[in-house]
């Protein structure tokens, strides 16, 4: 955890932070390699890997065919035999094409072999909605991945977290699913200038408050913060917790906040059923029942595929206004 | 190579006996009749090469050095099993022998073998990776993705199709667009069509040796179709009654073991030596069976071990 207030920083976009984090780790460790569709010569369809081919060469930064199973299988085989591969799957929706490799192979290898095999790989995905790409290029897949034992699931919400959590993911000996929020790629933020390594499984309190706890993830953290700012003008002080990873899940930080505020809201981009907030609500319901002043409320997308038209997509995603409205009514 | 085939045959027969005694639960897939492919390829490999197999993988595990007692114990769900009972028959893995797993989702491991081959080249070794798979795998997407990537990246990998003519219960010919399910696809990936008699360990060895040499010298992958026949059904639940009697009889006459023994005798081998090989394999299997049956059941304390690299299953803090 190198994030100190005195550390010099520089401003980069969330997109640039991906390449920054990868370059930091590839420069440090020659076993770190990067593969995926368009990641090398083109610098990635999201331009998140620009410059890496030039710096690290074609054996370490490799373009692949449109073969998601082959990409993740190659990453897995390399991870089992001494490398620390980072594989990009481009749009997170493409996970469904390679879900066998992720869910049946990567996630279970250590367990089925009783620890004989280790799969230290990172899979990067462009996750989430907001760009009018429609139902097959906009899904939030974090809850799909959270349901598979053996995977770690990380969703950074700031450029600094992209660098720090990506570094931690690369150094982790477990398979880490690293979900980059597509809607956040243009976002600017401060990143520590030197080597920056964070810790998986530690949530961050992004705003302190005493009246309600809003737990959020990725893009929705920013909408939650917007809602909290609005509510503050009305005299309601919300605490906003950024989970940052779903596995490991930082129940301790959430429970501490709920114990203080007595109320919990989750803000989730995913469709309603089986979203991560349902699991968290159940845990908090079991473990913090006597601290709660009201039932946990979940604010999610409705249970529909992601629509393409801007007016529909905007209506689907939890907005700051909707978050503020739900909190306001609940506390009213 | 005769010893290898005999060891596998006796092991598989013991596994079947234990199944008949209701000691092996779940499912298992035996390679009786297919031993020559495992033995021929194994003989062409170095200990540091990587091997990937399917759920019909007992033979490959044993020939990469997995102790028979541990393999049988795994089949019996014992604590002393190769994976302490967590994997079972379909997921045998022996990393100490670079046997990097048996895979029960058809075709997946071809893509993973590519990764091991790529890693070997990246690390500057001349190790090769081998993926064994059945004829049924040639119709799944991962096969084609893996072949294309291996050819494009010129990876040091051998794809060995154990074509036993049936994908599970269905003749492969009735569900495949070409006559040779693997070899007829080779040209699509710029590879030579290689078909070998999979019941002839020497022939398999020669083909594997050439493919290994090609891989080690950086010339890329090979796709080998070894034609064989399983003497039993697909899995322990399958008596294999869908196969014509004449066909079964024809292939039993081509049983790789007596065939190999006769060849050795014809070339002047001492029958007493061959008898001793058989007796030793018999003893090895019997001792393994006794040890496995005497071992304690898999410890429930294992349940939440080795999900994550810290050795546990903790998903929260």
Coordinates of C-alpha atoms in Angstrom, one line a residue:
Chain A
X1 CA 0.0 0.0 0.0
X2 CA 2.2 2.8 -1.3
X3 CA -0.5 5.4 -1.4
X4 CA 0.7 8.1 0.9
X5 CA -0.5 11.7 0.9
X6 CA 3.0 13.0 0.5
X7 CA 3.8 10.9 -2.6
X8 CA 4.2 12.9 -5.8
X9 CA 1.5 12.3 -8.3
X10 CA 0.7 12.8 -11.9
X11 CA -2.6 13.0 -13.7
X12 CA -3.5 10.2 -16.1
X13 CA -6.7 8.8 -17.6
X14 CA -8.1 5.5 -16.4
X15 CA -7.2 4.2 -19.9
X16 CA -3.6 5.3 -19.6
X17 CA -3.4 3.8 -16.1
X18 CA -3.9 0.4 -17.6
X19 CA -0.8 0.7 -19.8
X20 CA 1.0 2.3 -16.9
X21 CA 0.3 -0.5 -14.5
X22 CA 1.2 -3.2 -17.1
X23 CA 4.4 -1.4 -18.0
X24 CA 5.3 -1.1 -14.3
X25 CA 4.9 -4.9 -13.8
X26 CA 6.4 -5.9 -17.1
X27 CA 9.4 -3.7 -16.4
X28 CA 9.9 -5.4 -13.1
X29 CA 9.2 -9.0 -13.9
X30 CA 10.2 -10.6 -17.3
X31 CA 7.7 -13.4 -16.8
X32 CA 4.8 -11.0 -17.2
X33 CA 3.4 -11.2 -20.8
X34 CA 0.4 -9.8 -22.5
X35 CA -1.9 -11.4 -25.1
X36 CA -5.2 -10.6 -26.6
X37 CA -7.0 -9.5 -29.7
X38 CA -5.5 -6.2 -31.1
X39 CA -3.5 -5.6 -27.9
X40 CA -0.1 -5.3 -29.6
X41 CA 0.1 -3.4 -32.9
X42 CA -3.2 -1.6 -32.5
X43 CA -2.6 -0.8 -28.8
X44 CA -6.0 -2.3 -27.9
X45 CA -9.5 -1.5 -29.1
X46 CA -9.8 0.6 -26.0
X47 CA -6.2 1.9 -26.5
X48 CA -5.5 0.7 -23.0
X49 CA -2.3 -1.1 -24.1
X50 CA -0.8 1.6 -26.4
X51 CA 3.0 1.6 -26.4
X52 CA 3.6 -1.7 -24.8
X53 CA 4.5 -3.6 -28.0
X54 CA 7.1 -0.9 -28.8
X55 CA 8.6 -1.1 -25.3
X56 CA 8.5 -4.8 -24.6
X57 CA 8.6 -6.4 -28.1
X58 CA 6.4 -9.0 -29.9
X59 CA 7.2 -12.0 -27.8
X60 CA 5.9 -10.4 -24.7
X61 CA 3.0 -8.4 -26.2
X62 CA 1.2 -10.7 -28.7
X63 CA -1.8 -10.3 -30.9
X64 CA -4.1 -13.3 -31.1
X65 CA -6.8 -14.4 -33.5
X66 CA -10.5 -13.9 -32.4
X67 CA -10.3 -17.1 -30.4
X68 CA -11.3 -16.4 -26.8
X69 CA -10.8 -20.0 -25.7
X70 CA -7.4 -20.2 -27.3
X71 CA -6.4 -16.9 -25.7
X72 CA -7.4 -17.9 -22.2
X73 CA -6.2 -21.5 -22.6
X74 CA -2.8 -20.2 -23.7
X75 CA -2.7 -17.8 -20.8
X76 CA -3.6 -20.7 -18.4
X77 CA -1.0 -23.1 -19.8
X78 CA 1.7 -20.4 -19.6
X79 CA 0.6 -19.5 -16.0
X80 CA 0.9 -23.2 -15.0
X81 CA 4.5 -23.4 -16.3
X82 CA 6.2 -20.3 -15.0
X83 CA 4.8 -17.2 -16.6
X84 CA 2.5 -14.5 -15.2
X85 CA 0.3 -13.8 -18.3
X86 CA -2.2 -11.0 -18.6
X87 CA -4.9 -11.8 -21.2
X88 CA -7.2 -9.2 -22.5
X89 CA -10.7 -10.4 -23.5
X90 CA -11.8 -7.1 -24.9
X91 CA -15.5 -6.7 -24.2
X92 CA -16.5 -8.5 -21.0
X93 CA -19.4 -10.0 -22.8
X94 CA -17.0 -12.2 -24.6
X95 CA -16.4 -14.1 -21.4
X96 CA -19.4 -16.2 -22.3
X97 CA -17.5 -17.6 -25.3
X98 CA -14.6 -18.7 -23.1
X99 CA -16.5 -19.4 -19.9
X100 CA -15.3 -23.0 -20.0
X101 CA -11.7 -22.0 -19.7
X102 CA -12.5 -19.5 -16.9
X103 CA -15.0 -21.4 -14.9
X104 CA -14.1 -25.0 -15.5
X105 CA -10.3 -24.8 -16.1
X106 CA -8.7 -21.8 -14.6
X107 CA -10.8 -21.5 -11.5
X108 CA -10.7 -25.2 -10.6
X109 CA -7.1 -26.2 -11.5
X110 CA -5.6 -25.6 -8.0
X111 CA -8.4 -27.3 -6.2
X112 CA -8.9 -30.4 -8.4
X113 CA -5.1 -31.0 -8.3
X114 CA -4.9 -30.4 -4.6
X115 CA -2.5 -27.6 -5.1
X116 CA -0.2 -29.3 -7.7
X117 CA -1.1 -26.6 -10.2
X118 CA -1.0 -22.8 -9.7
X119 CA -2.6 -20.4 -12.2
X120 CA -1.3 -16.9 -11.6
X121 CA -2.9 -15.1 -14.4
X122 CA -4.9 -11.9 -14.9
X123 CA -7.8 -11.6 -17.3
X124 CA -8.6 -8.0 -18.3
X125 CA -12.1 -7.2 -19.5
X126 CA -13.7 -4.0 -20.8
X127 CA -16.8 -4.1 -18.5
X128 CA -20.1 -2.3 -18.3
X129 CA -22.5 0.0 -20.0
X130 CA -22.9 3.6 -20.8
X131 CA -21.4 3.7 -24.3
X132 CA -24.6 2.8 -26.4
X133 CA -23.0 -0.5 -27.5
X134 CA -26.2 -2.5 -27.0
X135 CA -26.8 -5.8 -25.2
X136 CA -23.8 -7.9 -26.3
X137 CA -21.1 -5.2 -25.7
X138 CA -22.3 -3.6 -22.5
X139 CA -22.9 -6.1 -19.8
X140 CA -21.5 -6.1 -16.2
X141 CA -20.2 -9.6 -15.7
X142 CA -18.7 -9.2 -12.2
X143 CA -21.5 -11.1 -10.6
X144 CA -21.1 -14.0 -13.1
X145 CA -17.5 -14.3 -12.1
X146 CA -18.1 -13.9 -8.4
X147 CA -20.2 -17.0 -8.4
X148 CA -17.3 -19.3 -9.4
X149 CA -15.1 -20.6 -6.6
X150 CA -11.4 -20.1 -7.2
X151 CA -11.5 -16.7 -8.9
X152 CA -10.6 -13.3 -7.6
X153 CA -12.7 -10.4 -9.0
X154 CA -11.5 -6.8 -9.0
X155 CA -13.2 -3.7 -10.3
X156 CA -11.2 -0.5 -10.0
X157 CA -13.0 2.9 -10.0
X158 CA -10.1 5.3 -10.3
X159 CA -6.8 5.5 -12.4
X160 CA -4.8 5.1 -9.2
X161 CA -6.7 1.9 -8.4
X162 CA -6.2 0.7 -11.9
X163 CA -2.4 0.8 -11.5
X164 CA -2.3 -0.3 -7.9
X165 CA -4.8 -3.1 -8.1
X166 CA -3.5 -4.3 -11.5
X167 CA -0.1 -4.6 -10.0
X168 CA -1.5 -6.5 -7.1
X169 CA -3.4 -8.8 -9.5
X170 CA -0.3 -9.5 -11.5
X171 CA 1.7 -10.4 -8.3
X172 CA -1.1 -12.5 -6.9
X173 CA -0.7 -16.3 -7.2
X174 CA -4.4 -16.8 -7.9
X175 CA -6.3 -16.1 -11.1
X176 CA -7.6 -12.6 -11.0
X177 CA -10.5 -11.3 -13.2
X178 CA -9.7 -7.6 -13.7
X179 CA -12.8 -5.7 -14.8
X180 CA -12.0 -2.3 -16.3
X181 CA -15.0 -0.1 -16.6
X182 CA -15.4 1.1 -20.2
X183 CA -17.3 4.2 -19.2
X184 CA -14.4 5.3 -17.0
X185 CA -11.6 5.0 -19.6
X186 CA -11.6 8.8 -20.3
X187 CA -11.7 9.7 -16.6
X188 CA -8.7 11.6 -15.3
X189 CA -7.1 11.0 -11.9
X190 CA -4.0 11.3 -9.8
X191 CA -1.6 8.3 -9.8
X192 CA 1.5 8.1 -7.5
X193 CA 4.6 8.7 -9.5
X194 CA 6.8 5.8 -8.3
X195 CA 5.9 2.2 -8.2
X196 CA 2.4 1.8 -7.0
X197 CA 1.1 -1.5 -5.6
X198 CA -2.2 -1.8 -3.8
X199 CA -3.8 -4.7 -2.0
X200 CA -6.7 -7.0 -3.2
X201 CA -9.7 -7.3 -0.9
X202 CA -9.6 -4.0 0.8
X203 CA -12.5 -1.6 0.3
X204 CA -12.1 2.1 0.5
X205 CA -14.4 4.6 2.2
X206 CA -14.6 7.3 -0.4
X207 CA -16.8 9.6 1.6
X208 CA -17.5 9.6 5.3
X209 CA -21.0 10.0 6.7
X210 CA -23.2 9.0 9.7
X211 CA -26.7 8.6 8.3
X212 CA -26.4 5.8 5.7
X213 CA -23.9 3.5 4.0
X214 CA -23.9 3.3 0.2
X215 CA -21.8 0.4 -1.0
X216 CA -20.8 0.5 -4.6
X217 CA -18.4 -0.7 -7.3
X218 CA -16.7 0.7 -10.4
X219 CA -18.6 3.3 -12.4
X220 CA -21.4 3.3 -9.8
X221 CA -19.0 4.6 -7.2
X222 CA -19.0 7.9 -8.9
X223 CA -22.8 8.1 -9.2
X224 CA -23.0 7.2 -5.5
X225 CA -20.6 10.0 -4.7
X226 CA -22.7 12.4 -6.7
X227 CA -25.8 11.3 -4.9
X228 CA -24.1 11.7 -1.6
X229 CA -23.0 15.2 -2.5
X230 CA -26.6 16.0 -3.4
X231 CA -28.0 14.5 -0.2
X232 CA -25.4 16.4 1.9
X233 CA -26.9 19.6 0.7
X234 CA -30.2 18.4 2.2
X235 CA -28.5 17.5 5.5
X236 CA -28.2 13.7 4.9
X237 CA -24.6 12.5 5.4
X238 CA -23.9 9.3 3.5
X239 CA -20.8 7.1 3.8
X240 CA -19.8 5.8 0.4
X241 CA -17.8 2.5 0.4
X242 CA -16.0 1.5 -2.8
X243 CA -15.7 -2.3 -2.6
X244 CA -12.9 -2.5 -5.3
X245 CA -13.0 -6.3 -5.3
X246 CA -15.8 -8.8 -4.9
X247 CA -13.5 -11.7 -4.1
X248 CA -11.9 -11.2 -1.7
X249 CA -14.9 -9.3 -0.3
X250 CA -14.2 -6.8 2.4
X251 CA -17.1 -7.4 4.7
X252 CA -15.2 -5.9 7.6
X253 CA -15.2 -2.4 6.2
X254 CA -18.8 -2.6 5.1
X255 CA -20.0 -4.0 8.5
X256 CA -18.0 -1.3 10.3
X257 CA -19.8 1.4 8.3
X258 CA -23.2 -0.2 8.7
X259 CA -22.7 -0.5 12.5
X260 CA -22.1 3.3 12.5
X261 CA -25.0 4.3 10.1
X262 CA -27.6 1.6 10.7
X263 CA -28.6 1.7 7.0
X264 CA -27.2 0.1 3.9
X265 CA -27.8 0.7 0.2
X266 CA -26.1 -1.1 -2.6
X267 CA -25.6 0.6 -6.0
X268 CA -25.1 -2.0 -8.7
X269 CA -24.9 -1.7 -12.4
X270 CA -25.8 -5.3 -13.0
X271 CA -29.3 -6.6 -13.6
X272 CA -31.3 -7.3 -10.5
X273 CA -31.2 -11.0 -10.0
X274 CA -28.1 -12.5 -8.2
X275 CA -26.2 -9.2 -8.3
X276 CA -23.3 -8.9 -5.8
X277 CA -25.4 -6.7 -3.7
X278 CA -27.8 -9.6 -2.9
X279 CA -24.9 -11.6 -1.5
X280 CA -23.7 -8.6 0.5
X281 CA -27.2 -7.8 1.8
X282 CA -27.6 -11.4 3.0
X283 CA -24.2 -11.3 4.8
X284 CA -25.0 -7.9 6.4
X285 CA -28.5 -9.2 7.3
X286 CA -27.1 -12.2 9.0
X287 CA -24.2 -10.5 10.8
X288 CA -25.4 -6.9 11.4
X289 CA -29.1 -7.4 12.0
X290 CA -29.2 -5.6 15.3
X291 CA -27.3 -2.7 13.9
X292 CA -29.7 -2.1 11.0
X293 CA -32.5 0.4 11.4
X294 CA -34.1 -0.6 8.2
X295 CA -33.9 -3.3 5.6
X296 CA -31.0 -3.2 3.2
X297 CA -32.1 -1.6 -0.1
X298 CA -30.6 -2.6 -3.5
X299 CA -30.4 -0.1 -6.3
X300 CA -29.7 -2.0 -9.5
X301 CA -30.4 -2.0 -13.2
X302 CA -33.8 -3.5 -13.9
X303 CA -33.7 -7.2 -15.0
X304 CA -33.4 -6.5 -18.7
X305 CA -30.6 -6.8 -21.3
X306 CA -28.7 -3.6 -21.9
X307 CA -30.5 -1.5 -24.6
X308 CA -28.7 0.4 -27.3
X309 CA -30.5 3.7 -27.5
X310 CA -29.1 6.4 -25.2
X311 CA -32.5 7.3 -23.7
X312 CA -33.1 3.6 -22.8
X313 CA -29.6 2.9 -21.5
X314 CA -29.7 6.0 -19.3
X315 CA -33.1 4.9 -17.9
X316 CA -31.7 1.5 -17.2
X317 CA -28.5 2.4 -15.2
X318 CA -28.8 3.6 -11.6
X319 CA -28.3 7.4 -11.8
X320 CA -27.2 9.7 -9.0
X321 CA -30.7 11.1 -8.9
X322 CA -32.2 7.6 -8.5
X323 CA -29.7 6.7 -5.8
X324 CA -30.4 10.0 -4.0
X325 CA -34.2 9.5 -4.3
X326 CA -34.1 6.0 -2.9
X327 CA -31.9 7.0 0.0
X328 CA -34.0 10.1 0.6
X329 CA -37.3 8.2 0.7
X330 CA -35.9 5.5 2.9
X331 CA -34.6 8.0 5.4
X332 CA -37.7 10.2 5.1
Chain B
X1 CA 7.4 -50.1 -24.5
X2 CA 6.0 -53.6 -23.8
X3 CA 6.3 -53.0 -20.1
X4 CA 4.5 -49.7 -20.5
X5 CA 1.6 -51.3 -22.3
X6 CA 1.4 -54.2 -19.8
X7 CA 1.4 -51.9 -16.8
X8 CA -1.4 -49.8 -18.3
X9 CA -3.5 -52.8 -19.3
X10 CA -3.2 -54.5 -15.9
X11 CA -3.9 -51.2 -14.1
X12 CA -7.1 -50.6 -16.2
X13 CA -8.2 -54.1 -15.6
X14 CA -7.8 -53.6 -11.8
X15 CA -9.7 -50.4 -12.0
X16 CA -12.5 -52.2 -13.7
X17 CA -12.4 -55.0 -11.1
X18 CA -12.7 -52.4 -8.4
X19 CA -15.6 -50.8 -10.2
X20 CA -17.4 -54.2 -10.3
X21 CA -16.9 -54.5 -6.6
X22 CA -18.6 -51.1 -6.3
X23 CA -15.4 -49.6 -4.8
X24 CA -14.9 -47.0 -7.6
X25 CA -17.8 -44.5 -7.5
X26 CA -18.7 -41.9 -10.0
X27 CA -17.4 -42.5 -13.5
X28 CA -14.2 -43.7 -15.1
X29 CA -13.1 -44.2 -18.6
X30 CA -10.7 -47.0 -19.4
X31 CA -8.1 -47.1 -22.1
X32 CA -8.1 -50.9 -22.6
X33 CA -7.1 -51.5 -26.2
X34 CA -5.6 -48.0 -26.6
X35 CA -2.4 -48.6 -24.7
X36 CA 0.0 -48.5 -27.7
X37 CA -0.6 -44.8 -28.3
X38 CA 0.2 -43.8 -24.7
X39 CA 3.2 -46.1 -24.6
X40 CA 4.5 -45.0 -28.0
X41 CA 4.3 -41.3 -27.4
X42 CA 5.5 -41.5 -23.8
X43 CA 8.7 -43.2 -25.1
X44 CA 9.4 -40.3 -27.4
X45 CA 9.2 -37.7 -24.7
X46 CA 11.7 -36.3 -22.1
X47 CA 10.8 -36.1 -18.4
X48 CA 10.6 -32.3 -18.7
X49 CA 8.1 -32.3 -21.5
X50 CA 4.5 -31.4 -20.7
X51 CA 1.6 -33.8 -21.1
X52 CA -2.1 -33.1 -21.1
X53 CA -4.8 -35.8 -21.4
X54 CA -8.5 -36.3 -21.4
X55 CA -10.8 -37.9 -18.8
X56 CA -9.6 -41.2 -20.3
X57 CA -6.2 -40.4 -18.8
X58 CA -5.2 -43.2 -16.4
X59 CA -2.6 -44.5 -18.9
X60 CA -0.9 -41.1 -19.5
X61 CA -0.7 -40.4 -15.8
X62 CA 0.9 -43.7 -15.0
X63 CA 3.4 -43.4 -17.9
X64 CA 4.4 -40.0 -16.6
X65 CA 5.4 -41.6 -13.4
X66 CA 2.3 -41.2 -11.2
X67 CA 2.5 -43.9 -8.6
X68 CA -0.2 -46.5 -9.2
X69 CA -1.2 -46.7 -5.6
X70 CA -1.9 -42.9 -5.6
X71 CA -3.9 -43.2 -8.8
X72 CA -6.0 -46.1 -7.6
X73 CA -6.5 -44.3 -4.3
X74 CA -7.8 -41.3 -6.2
X75 CA -10.3 -43.5 -8.0
X76 CA -11.3 -44.9 -4.6
X77 CA -11.7 -41.5 -3.0
X78 CA -8.9 -41.9 -0.5
X79 CA -6.8 -39.4 1.3
X80 CA -3.7 -40.9 -0.2
X81 CA -5.1 -40.2 -3.7
X82 CA -3.0 -38.4 -6.3
X83 CA -5.1 -35.2 -5.5
X84 CA -6.4 -36.3 -2.0
X85 CA -9.7 -37.2 -3.6
X86 CA -10.5 -33.8 -5.0
X87 CA -10.0 -34.6 -8.6
X88 CA -11.1 -38.2 -9.2
X89 CA -10.6 -40.4 -12.2
X90 CA -11.3 -37.7 -14.8
X91 CA -8.8 -35.1 -13.4
X92 CA -5.7 -37.1 -12.7
X93 CA -2.7 -34.7 -12.5
X94 CA 0.9 -35.4 -11.6
X95 CA 2.8 -32.2 -11.7
X96 CA 6.0 -33.8 -10.5
X97 CA 6.1 -35.7 -13.8
X98 CA 4.9 -32.7 -15.8
X99 CA 1.6 -34.4 -16.4
X100 CA -0.4 -31.2 -16.2
X101 CA -3.8 -32.7 -16.0
X102 CA -6.7 -34.7 -17.3
X103 CA -9.5 -32.6 -18.7
X104 CA -13.1 -33.5 -18.7
X105 CA -14.5 -30.8 -20.9
X106 CA -13.8 -32.0 -24.4
X107 CA -11.1 -30.1 -26.3
X108 CA -10.3 -27.4 -23.6
X109 CA -6.9 -28.7 -22.9
X110 CA -5.6 -28.3 -26.4
X111 CA -5.7 -24.6 -25.8
X112 CA -3.9 -25.0 -22.5
X113 CA -1.2 -27.2 -24.0
X114 CA -0.5 -24.3 -26.4
X115 CA 0.2 -22.1 -23.4
X116 CA 2.7 -24.5 -21.9
X117 CA 4.4 -24.8 -25.3
X118 CA 4.5 -21.0 -25.6
X119 CA 5.9 -20.7 -22.1
X120 CA 8.6 -23.2 -22.9
X121 CA 9.7 -21.3 -25.9
X122 CA 9.5 -17.9 -24.1
X123 CA 11.7 -19.3 -21.3
X124 CA 14.2 -20.5 -23.8
X125 CA 13.8 -24.2 -23.2
X126 CA 13.3 -26.8 -25.9
X127 CA 10.5 -28.6 -24.0
X128 CA 7.5 -29.7 -26.0
X129 CA 3.8 -30.0 -24.9
X130 CA 1.6 -32.9 -25.9
X131 CA -2.2 -32.9 -25.9
X132 CA -4.0 -36.3 -26.2
X133 CA -7.6 -36.1 -27.2
X134 CA -10.4 -38.3 -28.6
X135 CA -11.9 -38.2 -32.1
X136 CA -15.0 -36.4 -30.7
X137 CA -12.8 -33.4 -29.8
X138 CA -12.2 -32.7 -33.4
X139 CA -15.7 -31.3 -33.8
X140 CA -15.5 -28.8 -30.9
X141 CA -14.5 -25.2 -31.3
X142 CA -11.5 -25.3 -29.0
X143 CA -9.8 -27.9 -31.2
X144 CA -9.9 -25.5 -34.1
X145 CA -9.0 -22.4 -32.1
X146 CA -6.0 -24.3 -30.6
X147 CA -4.8 -25.7 -33.9
X148 CA -4.9 -22.3 -35.6
X149 CA -3.1 -20.5 -32.7
X150 CA -0.4 -23.3 -32.5
X151 CA 0.2 -23.1 -36.2
X152 CA 0.2 -19.3 -36.3
X153 CA 2.6 -19.1 -33.4
X154 CA 4.6 -22.2 -34.5
X155 CA 4.4 -23.6 -31.1
X156 CA 6.3 -26.7 -30.0
X157 CA 3.2 -28.9 -29.4
X158 CA 2.0 -32.3 -30.5
X159 CA -1.7 -32.9 -30.9
X160 CA -2.4 -36.6 -30.6
X161 CA -5.9 -37.7 -31.6
X162 CA -6.7 -41.1 -30.1
X163 CA -9.3 -42.0 -32.7
X164 CA -11.2 -45.0 -31.2
X165 CA -14.0 -44.6 -33.9
X166 CA -16.7 -43.6 -31.4
X167 CA -17.5 -40.3 -29.8
X168 CA -19.0 -41.6 -26.6
X169 CA -21.8 -43.8 -28.0
X170 CA -22.0 -42.6 -31.6
X171 CA -19.7 -43.6 -34.5
X172 CA -17.5 -40.6 -35.3
X173 CA -18.1 -41.1 -39.0
X174 CA -21.8 -40.3 -38.7
X175 CA -21.2 -36.9 -37.1
X176 CA -18.1 -35.7 -38.9
X177 CA -17.8 -34.1 -42.4
X178 CA -14.6 -35.9 -43.3
X179 CA -13.4 -39.5 -43.2
X180 CA -10.4 -38.8 -41.0
X181 CA -11.6 -36.6 -38.2
X182 CA -8.2 -35.2 -37.3
X183 CA -5.9 -35.7 -40.3
X184 CA -8.4 -34.4 -42.8
X185 CA -8.5 -31.1 -40.9
X186 CA -4.8 -30.7 -40.8
X187 CA -4.5 -28.9 -44.1
X188 CA -6.8 -26.2 -42.8
X189 CA -3.9 -25.2 -40.5
X190 CA -1.1 -25.7 -42.9
X191 CA -0.1 -29.1 -41.3
X192 CA 0.6 -32.5 -42.8
X193 CA -2.1 -35.1 -42.5
X194 CA -0.6 -37.8 -40.3
X195 CA -2.4 -41.1 -39.7
X196 CA -0.8 -43.9 -37.8
X197 CA -1.8 -47.4 -36.6
X198 CA -2.7 -46.6 -33.0
X199 CA -2.4 -50.3 -32.1
X200 CA 1.2 -50.4 -33.0
X201 CA 3.4 -48.9 -30.3
X202 CA 6.5 -48.9 -32.6
X203 CA 4.7 -47.0 -35.3
X204 CA 3.3 -44.5 -32.9
X205 CA 6.8 -44.1 -31.4
X206 CA 8.3 -43.3 -34.8
X207 CA 5.6 -40.7 -35.7
X208 CA 5.9 -39.1 -32.2
X209 CA 9.7 -39.0 -32.4
X210 CA 9.5 -37.1 -35.7
X211 CA 6.9 -34.7 -34.4
X212 CA 8.9 -34.1 -31.2
X213 CA 12.0 -33.4 -33.3
X214 CA 10.0 -30.9 -35.4
X215 CA 8.7 -29.2 -32.3
X216 CA 12.0 -29.0 -30.6
X217 CA 13.7 -27.5 -33.7
X218 CA 11.2 -24.7 -33.8
X219 CA 9.2 -25.9 -36.8
X220 CA 5.9 -25.9 -35.1
X221 CA 3.1 -28.2 -34.1
X222 CA 2.0 -31.6 -35.5
X223 CA -1.4 -33.2 -35.6
X224 CA -1.3 -37.0 -35.4
X225 CA -4.4 -39.2 -35.8
X226 CA -3.7 -42.6 -34.2
X227 CA -6.5 -45.0 -35.1
X228 CA -7.4 -47.5 -32.3
X229 CA -10.3 -49.1 -30.6
X230 CA -11.5 -49.3 -27.0
X231 CA -12.3 -52.8 -25.9
X232 CA -14.9 -51.6 -23.5
X233 CA -17.7 -49.0 -23.6
X234 CA -17.3 -45.3 -23.3
X235 CA -17.4 -45.1 -19.6
X236 CA -18.1 -47.6 -16.8
X237 CA -21.9 -47.1 -17.3
X238 CA -21.6 -48.2 -21.0
X239 CA -21.5 -51.9 -22.1
X240 CA -20.8 -50.7 -25.6
X241 CA -23.6 -52.8 -27.1
X242 CA -24.1 -50.3 -30.0
X243 CA -21.0 -51.7 -31.7
X244 CA -21.4 -54.6 -34.2
X245 CA -20.0 -57.9 -33.0
X246 CA -17.9 -58.4 -36.1
X247 CA -16.3 -55.0 -35.6
X248 CA -15.4 -55.7 -32.0
X249 CA -14.0 -59.1 -33.0
X250 CA -11.9 -57.6 -35.7
X251 CA -10.4 -55.1 -33.4
X252 CA -9.8 -57.6 -30.5
X253 CA -7.8 -59.5 -33.0
X254 CA -5.6 -56.4 -33.4
X255 CA -5.1 -56.1 -29.6
X256 CA -1.9 -54.1 -29.3
X257 CA -0.5 -56.2 -26.4
X258 CA -0.3 -59.8 -27.9
X259 CA 0.7 -58.2 -31.1
X260 CA 3.7 -56.4 -29.5
X261 CA 4.6 -59.5 -27.6
X262 CA 4.7 -61.6 -30.7
X263 CA 6.8 -59.0 -32.5
X264 CA 9.3 -59.1 -29.7
X265 CA 9.5 -62.8 -29.7
X266 CA 9.9 -62.9 -33.5
X267 CA 12.8 -60.5 -33.1
X268 CA 14.5 -62.9 -30.7
X269 CA 13.3 -61.6 -27.3
X270 CA 13.6 -64.1 -24.4
X271 CA 10.0 -65.1 -23.4
X272 CA 11.1 -65.4 -19.8
X273 CA 12.0 -61.7 -19.8
X274 CA 8.5 -60.9 -21.2
X275 CA 6.9 -63.2 -18.6
X276 CA 8.8 -61.4 -15.9
X277 CA 7.7 -58.0 -17.2
X278 CA 4.1 -59.2 -16.9
X279 CA 4.6 -60.7 -13.5
X280 CA 6.2 -57.5 -12.2
X281 CA 3.3 -55.4 -13.6
X282 CA 0.9 -57.8 -12.0
X283 CA 2.6 -57.4 -8.6
X284 CA 2.8 -53.6 -8.9
X285 CA -0.9 -53.4 -9.6
X286 CA -1.8 -55.8 -6.8
X287 CA 0.3 -54.0 -4.3
X288 CA -1.1 -50.6 -5.4
X289 CA -4.6 -52.0 -5.1
X290 CA -4.0 -53.3 -1.6
X291 CA -2.4 -50.0 -0.5
X292 CA -5.3 -47.9 -2.0
X293 CA -8.0 -50.1 -0.4
X294 CA -6.2 -49.9 2.9
X295 CA -5.9 -46.1 2.8
X296 CA -8.3 -43.9 4.8
X297 CA -11.1 -42.1 3.0
X298 CA -10.5 -38.5 1.9
X299 CA -10.5 -36.3 5.0
X300 CA -13.4 -33.9 5.1
X301 CA -10.9 -31.3 6.4
X302 CA -9.6 -31.2 2.8
X303 CA -12.9 -29.8 1.6
X304 CA -11.9 -26.1 2.1
X305 CA -8.3 -26.5 1.3
X306 CA -6.4 -25.4 -1.9
X307 CA -9.1 -23.2 -3.5
X308 CA -6.7 -20.3 -3.3
X309 CA -3.0 -20.0 -3.3
X310 CA -2.9 -19.4 0.5
X311 CA -4.1 -23.0 0.8
X312 CA -7.6 -22.2 2.0
X313 CA -11.0 -21.2 0.7
X314 CA -11.4 -17.8 2.3
X315 CA -13.3 -15.4 0.1
X316 CA -13.9 -12.6 2.5
X317 CA -12.3 -10.5 5.2

